[in-house]
Tab-separated table of C-alpha atoms and ligand atoms in Angstrom:
chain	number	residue	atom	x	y	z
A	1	UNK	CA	40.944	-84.725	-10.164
A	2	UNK	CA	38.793	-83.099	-13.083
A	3	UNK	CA	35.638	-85.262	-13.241
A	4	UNK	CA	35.796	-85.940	-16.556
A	5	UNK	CA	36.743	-88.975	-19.160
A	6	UNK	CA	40.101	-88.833	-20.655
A	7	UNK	CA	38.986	-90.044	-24.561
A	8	UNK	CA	36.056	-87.358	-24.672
A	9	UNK	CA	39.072	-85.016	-24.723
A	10	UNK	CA	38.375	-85.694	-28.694
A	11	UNK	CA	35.284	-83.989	-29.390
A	12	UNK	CA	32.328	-86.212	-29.290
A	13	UNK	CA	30.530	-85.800	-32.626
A	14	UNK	CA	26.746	-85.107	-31.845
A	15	UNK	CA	23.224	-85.001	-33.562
A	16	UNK	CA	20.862	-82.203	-34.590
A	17	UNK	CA	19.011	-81.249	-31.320
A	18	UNK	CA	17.316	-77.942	-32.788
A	19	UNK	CA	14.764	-79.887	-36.131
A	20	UNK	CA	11.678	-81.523	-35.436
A	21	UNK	CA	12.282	-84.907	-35.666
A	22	UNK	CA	10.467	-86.769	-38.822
A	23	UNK	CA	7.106	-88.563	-37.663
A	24	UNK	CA	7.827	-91.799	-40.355
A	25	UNK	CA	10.884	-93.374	-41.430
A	26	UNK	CA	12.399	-96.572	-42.054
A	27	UNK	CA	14.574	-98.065	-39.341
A	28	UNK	CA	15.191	-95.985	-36.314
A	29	UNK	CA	18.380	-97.143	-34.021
A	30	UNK	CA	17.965	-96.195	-30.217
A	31	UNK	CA	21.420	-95.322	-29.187
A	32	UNK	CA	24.727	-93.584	-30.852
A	33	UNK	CA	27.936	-95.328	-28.576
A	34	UNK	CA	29.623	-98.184	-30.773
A	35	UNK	CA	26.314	-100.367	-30.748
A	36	UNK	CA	24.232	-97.870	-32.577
A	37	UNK	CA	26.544	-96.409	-35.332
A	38	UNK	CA	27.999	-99.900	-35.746
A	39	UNK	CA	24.469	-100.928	-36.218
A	40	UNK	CA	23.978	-98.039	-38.580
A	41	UNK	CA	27.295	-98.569	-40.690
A	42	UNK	CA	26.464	-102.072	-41.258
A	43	UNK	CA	23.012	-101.709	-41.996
A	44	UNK	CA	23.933	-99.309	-44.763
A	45	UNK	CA	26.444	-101.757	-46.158
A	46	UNK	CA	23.256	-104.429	-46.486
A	47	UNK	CA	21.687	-101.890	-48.483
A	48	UNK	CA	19.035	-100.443	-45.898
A	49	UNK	CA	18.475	-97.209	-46.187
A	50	UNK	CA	15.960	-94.061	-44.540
A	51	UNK	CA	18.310	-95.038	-41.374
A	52	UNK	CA	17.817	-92.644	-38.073
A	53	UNK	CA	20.260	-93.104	-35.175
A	54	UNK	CA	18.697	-91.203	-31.478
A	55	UNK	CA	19.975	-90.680	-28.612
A	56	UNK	CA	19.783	-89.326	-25.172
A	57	UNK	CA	22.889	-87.442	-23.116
A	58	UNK	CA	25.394	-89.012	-25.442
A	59	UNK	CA	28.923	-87.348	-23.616
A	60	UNK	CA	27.284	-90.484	-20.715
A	61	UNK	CA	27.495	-93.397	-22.762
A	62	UNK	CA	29.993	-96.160	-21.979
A	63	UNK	CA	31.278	-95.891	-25.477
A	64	UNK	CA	33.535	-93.369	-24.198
A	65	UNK	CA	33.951	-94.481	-20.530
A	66	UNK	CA	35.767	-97.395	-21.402
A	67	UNK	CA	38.989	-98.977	-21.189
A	68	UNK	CA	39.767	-98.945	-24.607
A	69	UNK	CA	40.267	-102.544	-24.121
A	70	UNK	CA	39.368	-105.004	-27.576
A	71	UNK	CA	39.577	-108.237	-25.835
A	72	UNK	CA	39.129	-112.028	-26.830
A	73	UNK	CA	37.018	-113.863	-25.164
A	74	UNK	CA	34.200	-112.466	-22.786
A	75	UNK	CA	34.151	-111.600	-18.936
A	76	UNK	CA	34.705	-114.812	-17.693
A	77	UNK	CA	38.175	-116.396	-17.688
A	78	UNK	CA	38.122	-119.838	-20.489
A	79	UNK	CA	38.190	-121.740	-17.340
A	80	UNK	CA	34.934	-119.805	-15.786
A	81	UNK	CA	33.494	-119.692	-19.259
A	82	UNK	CA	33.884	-124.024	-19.767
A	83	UNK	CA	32.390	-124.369	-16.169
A	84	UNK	CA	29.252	-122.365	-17.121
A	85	UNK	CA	28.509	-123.652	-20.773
A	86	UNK	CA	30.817	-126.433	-21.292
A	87	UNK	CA	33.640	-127.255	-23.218
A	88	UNK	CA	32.524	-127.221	-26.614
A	89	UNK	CA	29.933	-124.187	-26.350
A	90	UNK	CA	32.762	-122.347	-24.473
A	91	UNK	CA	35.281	-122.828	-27.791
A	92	UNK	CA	32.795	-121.950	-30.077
A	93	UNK	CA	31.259	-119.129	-28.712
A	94	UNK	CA	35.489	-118.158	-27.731
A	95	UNK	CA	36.567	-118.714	-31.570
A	96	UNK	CA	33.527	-115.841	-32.600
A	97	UNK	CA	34.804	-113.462	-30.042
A	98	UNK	CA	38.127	-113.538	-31.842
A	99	UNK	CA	36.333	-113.310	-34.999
A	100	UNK	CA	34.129	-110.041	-33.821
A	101	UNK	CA	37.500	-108.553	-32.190
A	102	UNK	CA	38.886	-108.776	-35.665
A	103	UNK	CA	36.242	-106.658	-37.282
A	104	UNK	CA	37.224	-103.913	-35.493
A	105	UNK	CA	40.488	-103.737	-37.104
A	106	UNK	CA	39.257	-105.003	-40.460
A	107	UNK	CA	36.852	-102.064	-40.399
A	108	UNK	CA	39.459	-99.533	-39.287
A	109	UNK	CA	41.883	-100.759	-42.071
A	110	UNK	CA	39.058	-100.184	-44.691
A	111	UNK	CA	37.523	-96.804	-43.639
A	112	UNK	CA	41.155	-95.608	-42.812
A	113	UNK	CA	40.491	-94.639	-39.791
A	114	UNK	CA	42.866	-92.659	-37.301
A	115	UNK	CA	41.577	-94.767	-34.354
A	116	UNK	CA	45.108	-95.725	-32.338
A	117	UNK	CA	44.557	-99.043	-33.052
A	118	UNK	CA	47.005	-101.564	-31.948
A	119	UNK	CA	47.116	-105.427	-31.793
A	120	UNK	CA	49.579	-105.673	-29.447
A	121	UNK	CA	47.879	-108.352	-26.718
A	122	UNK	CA	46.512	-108.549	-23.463
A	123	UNK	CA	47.781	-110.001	-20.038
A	124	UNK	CA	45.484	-111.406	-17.602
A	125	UNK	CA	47.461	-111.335	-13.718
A	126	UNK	CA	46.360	-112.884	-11.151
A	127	UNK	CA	46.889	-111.417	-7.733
A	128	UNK	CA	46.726	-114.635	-5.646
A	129	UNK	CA	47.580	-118.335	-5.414
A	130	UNK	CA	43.850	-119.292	-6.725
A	131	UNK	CA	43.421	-116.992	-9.311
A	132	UNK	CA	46.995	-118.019	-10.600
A	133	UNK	CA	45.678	-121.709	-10.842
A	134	UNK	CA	42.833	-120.634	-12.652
A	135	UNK	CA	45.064	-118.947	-15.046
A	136	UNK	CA	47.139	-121.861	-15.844
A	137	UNK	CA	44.457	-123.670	-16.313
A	138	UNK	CA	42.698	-121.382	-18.732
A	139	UNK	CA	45.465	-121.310	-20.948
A	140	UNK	CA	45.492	-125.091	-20.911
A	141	UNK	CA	42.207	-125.047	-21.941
A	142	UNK	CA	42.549	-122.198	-24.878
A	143	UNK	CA	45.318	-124.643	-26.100
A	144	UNK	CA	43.361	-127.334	-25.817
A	145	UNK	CA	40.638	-125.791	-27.540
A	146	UNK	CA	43.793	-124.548	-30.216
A	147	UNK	CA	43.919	-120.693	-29.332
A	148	UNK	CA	47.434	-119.064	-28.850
A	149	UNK	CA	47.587	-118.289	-25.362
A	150	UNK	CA	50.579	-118.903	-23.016
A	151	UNK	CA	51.439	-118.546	-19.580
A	152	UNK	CA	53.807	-116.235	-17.723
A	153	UNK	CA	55.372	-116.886	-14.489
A	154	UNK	CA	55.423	-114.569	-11.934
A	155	UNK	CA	59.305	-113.753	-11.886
A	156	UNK	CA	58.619	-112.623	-15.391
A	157	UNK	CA	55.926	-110.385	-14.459
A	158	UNK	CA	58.139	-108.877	-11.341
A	159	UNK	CA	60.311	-108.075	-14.460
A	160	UNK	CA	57.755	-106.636	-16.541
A	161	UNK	CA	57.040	-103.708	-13.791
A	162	UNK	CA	54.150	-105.596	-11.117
A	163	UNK	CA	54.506	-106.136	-7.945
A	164	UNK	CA	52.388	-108.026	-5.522
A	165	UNK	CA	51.374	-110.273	-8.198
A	166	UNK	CA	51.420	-113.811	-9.569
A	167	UNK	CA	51.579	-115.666	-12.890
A	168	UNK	CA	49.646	-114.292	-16.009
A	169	UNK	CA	47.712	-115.393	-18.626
A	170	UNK	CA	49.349	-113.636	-22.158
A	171	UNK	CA	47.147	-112.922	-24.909
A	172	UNK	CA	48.296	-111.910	-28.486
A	173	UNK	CA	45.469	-111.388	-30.587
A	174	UNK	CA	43.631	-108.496	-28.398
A	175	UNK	CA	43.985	-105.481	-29.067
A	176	UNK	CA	43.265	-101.537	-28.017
A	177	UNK	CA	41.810	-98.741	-29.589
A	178	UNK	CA	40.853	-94.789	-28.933
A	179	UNK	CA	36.714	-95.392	-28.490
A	180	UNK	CA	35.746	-92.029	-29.244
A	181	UNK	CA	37.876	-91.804	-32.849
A	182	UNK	CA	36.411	-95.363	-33.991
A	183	UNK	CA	32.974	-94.447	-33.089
A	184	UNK	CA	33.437	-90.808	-34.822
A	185	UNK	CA	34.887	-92.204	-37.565
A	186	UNK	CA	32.168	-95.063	-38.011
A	187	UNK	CA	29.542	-92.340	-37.211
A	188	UNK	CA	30.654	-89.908	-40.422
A	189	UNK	CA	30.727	-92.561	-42.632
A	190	UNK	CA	27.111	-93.407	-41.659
A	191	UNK	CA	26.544	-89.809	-42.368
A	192	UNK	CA	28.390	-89.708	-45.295
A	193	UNK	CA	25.597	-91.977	-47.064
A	194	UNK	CA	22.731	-90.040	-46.091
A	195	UNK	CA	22.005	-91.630	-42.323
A	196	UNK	CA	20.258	-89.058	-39.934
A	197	UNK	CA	21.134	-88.354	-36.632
A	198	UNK	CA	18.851	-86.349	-33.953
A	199	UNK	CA	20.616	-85.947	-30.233
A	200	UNK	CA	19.156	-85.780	-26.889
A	201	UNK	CA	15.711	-87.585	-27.900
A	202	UNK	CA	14.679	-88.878	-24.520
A	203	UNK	CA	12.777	-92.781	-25.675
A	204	UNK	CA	10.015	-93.292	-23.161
A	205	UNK	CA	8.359	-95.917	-24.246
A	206	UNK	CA	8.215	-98.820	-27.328
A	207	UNK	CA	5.654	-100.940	-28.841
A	208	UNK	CA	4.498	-103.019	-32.275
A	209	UNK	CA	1.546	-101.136	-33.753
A	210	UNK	CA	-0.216	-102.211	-37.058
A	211	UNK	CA	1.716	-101.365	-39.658
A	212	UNK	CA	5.129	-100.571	-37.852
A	213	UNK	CA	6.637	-99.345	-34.207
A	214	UNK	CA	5.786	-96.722	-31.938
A	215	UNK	CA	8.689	-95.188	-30.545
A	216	UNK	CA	7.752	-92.223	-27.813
A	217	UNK	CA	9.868	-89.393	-27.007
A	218	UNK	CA	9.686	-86.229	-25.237
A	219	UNK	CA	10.275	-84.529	-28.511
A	220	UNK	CA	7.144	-86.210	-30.338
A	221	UNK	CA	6.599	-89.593	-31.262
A	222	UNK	CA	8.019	-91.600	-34.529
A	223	UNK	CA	6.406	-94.137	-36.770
A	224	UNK	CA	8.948	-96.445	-38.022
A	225	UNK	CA	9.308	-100.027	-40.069
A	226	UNK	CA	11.223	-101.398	-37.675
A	227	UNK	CA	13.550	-100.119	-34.386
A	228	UNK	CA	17.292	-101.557	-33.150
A	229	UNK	CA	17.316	-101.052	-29.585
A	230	UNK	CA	21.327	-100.100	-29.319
A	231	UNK	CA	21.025	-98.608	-25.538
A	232	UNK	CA	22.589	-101.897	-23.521
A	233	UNK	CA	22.277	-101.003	-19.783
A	234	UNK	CA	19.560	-98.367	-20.680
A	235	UNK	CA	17.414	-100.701	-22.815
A	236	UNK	CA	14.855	-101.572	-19.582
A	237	UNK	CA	14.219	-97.919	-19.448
A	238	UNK	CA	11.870	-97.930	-22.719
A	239	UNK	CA	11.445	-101.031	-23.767
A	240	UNK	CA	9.011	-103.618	-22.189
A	241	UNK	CA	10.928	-106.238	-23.666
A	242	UNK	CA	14.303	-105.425	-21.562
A	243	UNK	CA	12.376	-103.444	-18.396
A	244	UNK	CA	9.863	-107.147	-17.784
A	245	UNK	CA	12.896	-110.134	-18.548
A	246	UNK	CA	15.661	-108.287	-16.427
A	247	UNK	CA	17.813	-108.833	-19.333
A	248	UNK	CA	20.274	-106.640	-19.313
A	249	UNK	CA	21.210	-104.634	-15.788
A	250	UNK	CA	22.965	-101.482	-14.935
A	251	UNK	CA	26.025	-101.555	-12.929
A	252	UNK	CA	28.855	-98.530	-12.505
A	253	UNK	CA	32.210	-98.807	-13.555
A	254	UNK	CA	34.826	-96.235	-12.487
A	255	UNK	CA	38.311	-95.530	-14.119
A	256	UNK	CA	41.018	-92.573	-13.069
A	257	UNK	CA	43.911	-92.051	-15.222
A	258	UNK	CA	47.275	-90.230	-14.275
A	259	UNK	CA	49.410	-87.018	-15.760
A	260	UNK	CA	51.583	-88.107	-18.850
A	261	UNK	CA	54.223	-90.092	-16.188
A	262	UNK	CA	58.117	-89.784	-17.075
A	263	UNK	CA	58.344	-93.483	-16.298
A	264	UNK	CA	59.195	-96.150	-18.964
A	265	UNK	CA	56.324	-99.071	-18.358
A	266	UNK	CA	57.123	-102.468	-19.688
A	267	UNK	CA	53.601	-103.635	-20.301
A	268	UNK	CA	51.835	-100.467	-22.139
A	269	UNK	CA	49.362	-103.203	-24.078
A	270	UNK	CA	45.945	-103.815	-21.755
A	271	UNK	CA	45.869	-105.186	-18.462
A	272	UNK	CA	44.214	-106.988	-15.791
A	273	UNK	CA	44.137	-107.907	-12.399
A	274	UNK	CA	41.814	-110.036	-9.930
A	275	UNK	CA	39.983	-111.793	-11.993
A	276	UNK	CA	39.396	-108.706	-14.408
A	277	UNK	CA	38.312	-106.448	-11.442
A	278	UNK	CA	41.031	-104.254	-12.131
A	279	UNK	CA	41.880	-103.125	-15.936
A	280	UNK	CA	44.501	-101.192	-17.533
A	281	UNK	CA	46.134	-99.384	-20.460
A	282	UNK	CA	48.911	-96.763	-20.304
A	283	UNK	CA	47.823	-94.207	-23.455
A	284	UNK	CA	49.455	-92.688	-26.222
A	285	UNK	CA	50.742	-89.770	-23.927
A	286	UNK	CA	52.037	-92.334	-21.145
A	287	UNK	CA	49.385	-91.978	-18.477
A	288	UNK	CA	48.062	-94.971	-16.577
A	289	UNK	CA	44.510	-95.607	-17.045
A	290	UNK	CA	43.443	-98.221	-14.141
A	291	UNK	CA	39.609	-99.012	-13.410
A	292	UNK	CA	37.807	-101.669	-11.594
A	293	UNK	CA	37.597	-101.734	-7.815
A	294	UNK	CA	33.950	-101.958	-7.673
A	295	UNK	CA	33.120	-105.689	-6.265
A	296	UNK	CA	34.913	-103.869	-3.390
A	297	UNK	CA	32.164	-101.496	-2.844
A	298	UNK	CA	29.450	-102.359	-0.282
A	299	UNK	CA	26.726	-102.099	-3.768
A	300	UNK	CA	28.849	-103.484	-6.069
A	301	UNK	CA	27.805	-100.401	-7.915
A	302	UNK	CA	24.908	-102.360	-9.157
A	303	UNK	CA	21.136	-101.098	-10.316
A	304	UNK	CA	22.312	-97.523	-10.819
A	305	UNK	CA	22.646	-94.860	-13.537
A	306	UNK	CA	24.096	-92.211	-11.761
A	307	UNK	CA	27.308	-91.092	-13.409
A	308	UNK	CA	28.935	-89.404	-10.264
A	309	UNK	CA	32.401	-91.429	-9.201
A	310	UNK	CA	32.125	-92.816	-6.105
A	311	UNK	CA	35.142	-91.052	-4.040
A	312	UNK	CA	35.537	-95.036	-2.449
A	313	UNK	CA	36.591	-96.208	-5.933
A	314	UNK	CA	38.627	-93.716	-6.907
A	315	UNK	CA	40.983	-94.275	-3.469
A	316	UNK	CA	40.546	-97.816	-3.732
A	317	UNK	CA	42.180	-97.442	-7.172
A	318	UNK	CA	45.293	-95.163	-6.438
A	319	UNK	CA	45.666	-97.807	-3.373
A	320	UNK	CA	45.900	-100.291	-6.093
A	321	UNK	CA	48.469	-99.144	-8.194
A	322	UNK	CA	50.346	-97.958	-5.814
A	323	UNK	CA	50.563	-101.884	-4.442
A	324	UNK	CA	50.723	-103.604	-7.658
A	325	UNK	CA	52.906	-100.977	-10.204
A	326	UNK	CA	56.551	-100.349	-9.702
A	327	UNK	CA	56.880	-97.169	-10.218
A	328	UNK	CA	59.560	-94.974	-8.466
A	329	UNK	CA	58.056	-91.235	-9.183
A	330	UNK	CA	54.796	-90.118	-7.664
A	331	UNK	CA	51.475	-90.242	-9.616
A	332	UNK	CA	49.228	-87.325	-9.895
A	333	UNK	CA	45.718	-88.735	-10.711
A	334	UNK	CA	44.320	-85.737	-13.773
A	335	UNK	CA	41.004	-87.600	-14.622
A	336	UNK	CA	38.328	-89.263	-12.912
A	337	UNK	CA	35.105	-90.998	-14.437
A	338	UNK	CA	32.129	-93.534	-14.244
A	339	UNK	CA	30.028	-95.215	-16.795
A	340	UNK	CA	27.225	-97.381	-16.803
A	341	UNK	CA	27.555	-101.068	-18.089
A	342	UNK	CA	24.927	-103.806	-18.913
A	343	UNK	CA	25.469	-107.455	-17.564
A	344	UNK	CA	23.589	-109.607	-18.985
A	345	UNK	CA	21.212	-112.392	-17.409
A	346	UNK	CA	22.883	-114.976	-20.047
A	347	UNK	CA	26.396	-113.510	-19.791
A	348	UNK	CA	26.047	-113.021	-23.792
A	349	UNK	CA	24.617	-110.749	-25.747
A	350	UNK	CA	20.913	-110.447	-27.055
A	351	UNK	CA	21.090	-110.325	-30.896
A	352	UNK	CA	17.998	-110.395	-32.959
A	353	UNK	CA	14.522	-110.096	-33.088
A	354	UNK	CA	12.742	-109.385	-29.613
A	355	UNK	CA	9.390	-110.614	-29.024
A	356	UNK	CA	8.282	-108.246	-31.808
A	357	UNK	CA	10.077	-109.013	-35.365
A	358	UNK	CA	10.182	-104.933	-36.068
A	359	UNK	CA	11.897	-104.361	-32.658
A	360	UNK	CA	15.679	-106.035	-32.741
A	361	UNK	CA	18.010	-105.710	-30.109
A	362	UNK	CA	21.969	-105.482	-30.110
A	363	UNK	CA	23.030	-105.130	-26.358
A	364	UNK	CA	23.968	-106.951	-23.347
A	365	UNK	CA	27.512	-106.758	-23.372
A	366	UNK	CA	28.446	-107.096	-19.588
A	367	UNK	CA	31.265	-104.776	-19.054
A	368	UNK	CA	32.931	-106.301	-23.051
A	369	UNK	CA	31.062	-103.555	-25.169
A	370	UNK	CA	34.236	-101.953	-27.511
A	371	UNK	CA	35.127	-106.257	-27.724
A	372	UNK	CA	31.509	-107.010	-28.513
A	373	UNK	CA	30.023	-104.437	-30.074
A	374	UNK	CA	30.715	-103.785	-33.679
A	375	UNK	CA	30.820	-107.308	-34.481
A	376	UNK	CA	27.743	-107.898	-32.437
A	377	UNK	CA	26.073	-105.087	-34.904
A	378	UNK	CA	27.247	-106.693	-37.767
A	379	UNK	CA	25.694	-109.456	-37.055
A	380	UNK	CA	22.494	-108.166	-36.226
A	381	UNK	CA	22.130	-106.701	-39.551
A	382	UNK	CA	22.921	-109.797	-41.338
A	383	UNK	CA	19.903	-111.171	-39.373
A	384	UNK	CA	17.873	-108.402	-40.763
A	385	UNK	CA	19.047	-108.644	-43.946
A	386	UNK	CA	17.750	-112.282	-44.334
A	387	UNK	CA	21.529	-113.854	-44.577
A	388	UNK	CA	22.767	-117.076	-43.428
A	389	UNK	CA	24.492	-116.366	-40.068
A	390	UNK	CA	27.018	-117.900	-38.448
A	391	UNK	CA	25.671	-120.978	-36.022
A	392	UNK	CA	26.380	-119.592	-32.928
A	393	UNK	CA	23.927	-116.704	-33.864
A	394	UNK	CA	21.717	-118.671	-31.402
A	395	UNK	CA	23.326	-118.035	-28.251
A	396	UNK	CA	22.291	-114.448	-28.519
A	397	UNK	CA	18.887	-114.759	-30.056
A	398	UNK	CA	16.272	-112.706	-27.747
A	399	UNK	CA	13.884	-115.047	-28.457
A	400	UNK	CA	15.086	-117.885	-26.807
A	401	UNK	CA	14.033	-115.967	-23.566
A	402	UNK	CA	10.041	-115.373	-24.132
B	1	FAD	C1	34.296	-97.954	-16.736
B	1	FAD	C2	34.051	-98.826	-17.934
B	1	FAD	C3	35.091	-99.561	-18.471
B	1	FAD	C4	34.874	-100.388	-19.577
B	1	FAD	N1	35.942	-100.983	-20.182
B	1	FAD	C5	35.748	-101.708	-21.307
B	1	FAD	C6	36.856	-102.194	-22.038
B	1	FAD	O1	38.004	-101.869	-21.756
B	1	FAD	N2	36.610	-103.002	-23.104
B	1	FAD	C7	35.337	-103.306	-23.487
B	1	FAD	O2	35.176	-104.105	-24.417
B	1	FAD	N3	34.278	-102.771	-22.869
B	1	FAD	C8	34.449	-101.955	-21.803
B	1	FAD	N4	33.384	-101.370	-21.197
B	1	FAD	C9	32.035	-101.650	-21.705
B	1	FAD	C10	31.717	-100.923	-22.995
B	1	FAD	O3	32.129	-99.578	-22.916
B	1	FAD	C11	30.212	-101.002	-23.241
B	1	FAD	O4	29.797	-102.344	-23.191
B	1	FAD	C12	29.871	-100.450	-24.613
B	1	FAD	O5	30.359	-99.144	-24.746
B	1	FAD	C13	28.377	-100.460	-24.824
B	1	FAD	O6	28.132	-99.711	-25.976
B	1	FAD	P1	26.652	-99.418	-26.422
B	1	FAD	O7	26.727	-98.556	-27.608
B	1	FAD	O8	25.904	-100.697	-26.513
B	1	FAD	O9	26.008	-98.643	-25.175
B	1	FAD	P2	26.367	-97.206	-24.595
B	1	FAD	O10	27.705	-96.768	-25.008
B	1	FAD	O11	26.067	-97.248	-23.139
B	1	FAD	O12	25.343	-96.269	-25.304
B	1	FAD	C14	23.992	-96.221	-24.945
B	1	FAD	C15	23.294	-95.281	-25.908
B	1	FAD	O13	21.893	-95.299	-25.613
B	1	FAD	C16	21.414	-93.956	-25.640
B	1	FAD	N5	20.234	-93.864	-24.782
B	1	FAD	C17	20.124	-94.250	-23.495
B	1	FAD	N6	18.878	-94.009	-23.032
B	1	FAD	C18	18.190	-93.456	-24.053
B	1	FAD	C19	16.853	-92.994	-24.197
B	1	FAD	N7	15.968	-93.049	-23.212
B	1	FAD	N8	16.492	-92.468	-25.382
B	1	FAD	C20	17.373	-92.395	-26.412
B	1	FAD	N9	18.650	-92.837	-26.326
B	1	FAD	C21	19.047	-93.357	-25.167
B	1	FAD	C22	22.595	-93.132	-25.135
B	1	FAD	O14	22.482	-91.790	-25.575
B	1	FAD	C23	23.759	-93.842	-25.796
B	1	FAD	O15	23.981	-93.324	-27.070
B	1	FAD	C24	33.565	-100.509	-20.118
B	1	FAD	C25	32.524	-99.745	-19.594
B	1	FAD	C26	32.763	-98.891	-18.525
B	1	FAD	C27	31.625	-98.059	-17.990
């Protein structure tokens, strides 16, 4: 297996790493995966401009480590979600997740984007007699709360190509997309209208000064109006904010994805098993893409930013499909990869102003970030921009965490 993701097989676009970087500007983002040139693309559109975007090893961000997954929702299943904020937080903060999935495609539709987007839904199996209850009763709960959802009973999903498996919970509204064409194509429209963009500016350190924010790097340091921290699981590595309020921790997430396969799958849309342990997609060029496995692992793959798949995973995975796929011809595994993921202390994202109102954050996606992010940027820069947001705008205010 060639250690190596499959969507970076589209050339990653990157920054200037040869000029000396600029010692003032206006807004400086930390971070080029979908956070930062989402934050960059929107804050243009509000009519900021003098806009840098850094970053640091970009080919290692999760942007292109992903799933591909757009999904409703967050992590938890509706029913997980109700039992840790209640019913009515839980459909509100449920009904904005559909909303921010949305962008994705709204934004796609008006750049014109060749991204391989594709609403075409989501199932959620369960792999056990619990998990199956929990199912049912999370779409009981999305239709009580009035989202389309529907349950599908486990003869159906026998049909469909599993095996091993239970009932499902079907989704319609989420969606899939190539990470590393949306992000491209968000990043050269950002460049299009004069953004800047310097690569493989290691950010040491952060803080308020005067007149504006110190942002240290081992290629000099930058004076700027104001920063947007857009670096999710790396955020605590250079900014006190993150680093002292554990807000947003690193854990590993490892996916492996087949040779083009000759057989037909049923279910090609995104997947999950075991309580979203497991995800899925089979791509454009019909291989499977299955990661997850990691709450198997002795760690968890928790606290860690070391890219290297863990050879545990990667078996653990082929063991996987091979018990829950029906496939009769024999799968040659072609890529293997890991990627680093934030989860977050609130299990939503931190959107806003940090303790500093020139430093604004937009991460803390836990394991949701192509979902989460774009919309999650555009709302950050409607914050900045002084605009009415929408109410639940609280739930991911930094602030609220001092
Ligand atoms: C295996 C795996 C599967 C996933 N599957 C899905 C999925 O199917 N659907 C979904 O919604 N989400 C999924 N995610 C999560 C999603 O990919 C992330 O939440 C999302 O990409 C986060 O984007 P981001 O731009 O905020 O952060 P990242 O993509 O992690 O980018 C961080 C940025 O910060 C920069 N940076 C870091 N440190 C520094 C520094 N010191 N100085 C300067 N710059 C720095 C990096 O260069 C990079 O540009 C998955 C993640 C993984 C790893």
């Amino acid at each position: 297996m060639r250690n190596f993701p499959y969507w970076l097989e589209v050339e990653l676009l990157t920054g200037d790493t040869k000029s000396k970087l600029p010692t003032q500007n206006g807004i400086t983002i930390i971070g080029s995966g979908l956070s930062g040139v989402s934050a960059g693309y929107w804050l243009q559109k509000k009519g900021f401009d003098d806009i840098t975007i850094l970053d640091f090893k970009p080919h290692e961000a999760a942007s292109y480590r992903n799933c591909g997954h757009i999904l409703y929702g967050t992590v938890e299943s509706m029913k997980a979600f109700t039992s840790l904020h209640g019913f009515e937080k839980a459909k509100e903060l449920w009904g904005y997740s559909i909303q921010i999935c949305h962008q994705v495609r709204e934004t796609i539709k008006e750049l014109k984007l060749e991204a391989d987007y594709k609403q075409d839904g989501y199932l959620v199996i369960s792999i056990d007699e619990t998990e199956d209850k929990e199912c049912k009763e999370s779409v009981e709960l999305l239709n009580k709360a009035g989202f389309e959802s529907s349950y599908i009973a486990s003869d159906e999903i026998k049909k469909l190509g599993f095996k091993n498996c239970f009932g499902a919970r079907h989704e319609k509204g989420s969606a899939q997309a190539h990470p590393v064409k949306f992000r491209n194509g968000l990043l050269k429209e950002f460049l299009k209208n004069g953004g800047k963009y310097y690569s493989d500016v290691e950010v040491t350190h952060l803080q308020e000064v005067s007149d504006g924010v110190e942002i240290k790097t081992k290629r000099g340091n930058i004076k700027c109006d104001a920063v947007v921290i857009a670096a999710n699981a790396y955020s605590k590595l250079f900014s006190p904010f993150f680093a002292q309020r554990g807000l947003v921790e690193p854990f590993r997430g490892q996916i492996i994805t087949s040779h083009p396969l000759k057989h037909q799958f049923k279910v090609k849309h995104p997947h999950s098993f075991d309580h979203g342990y497991e995800y899925a997609l089979i791509t454009e060029d019909n291989r499977l893409m299955i990661g997850g496995w990691r709450n198997h692992s002795e760690t968890k793959e928790v606290g860690t930013f070391d890219i290297t798949p863990n050879p545990y995973i990667e078996k653990g995975l082929q063991e996987f499909a091979e018990r829950h796929y029906e496939i009769s011809e024999k799968i040659n595994w072609q890529y293997t990869w890991a990627g680093i993921m934030g989860s977050s202390s609130t299990s939503l994202p931190f959107i806003g102003p940090t303790n500093s109102d020139r430093i604004f954050s937009c991460s803390g996606y836990t394991g949701h970030g192509f979902s989460w992010a774009h919309g999650s940027a555009l709302l950050l820069a409607q914050i900045m921009a002084g605009e009415e947001t929408s109410d639940v705008a609280k739930y991911f205010n930094p602030k609220q965490l001092k």
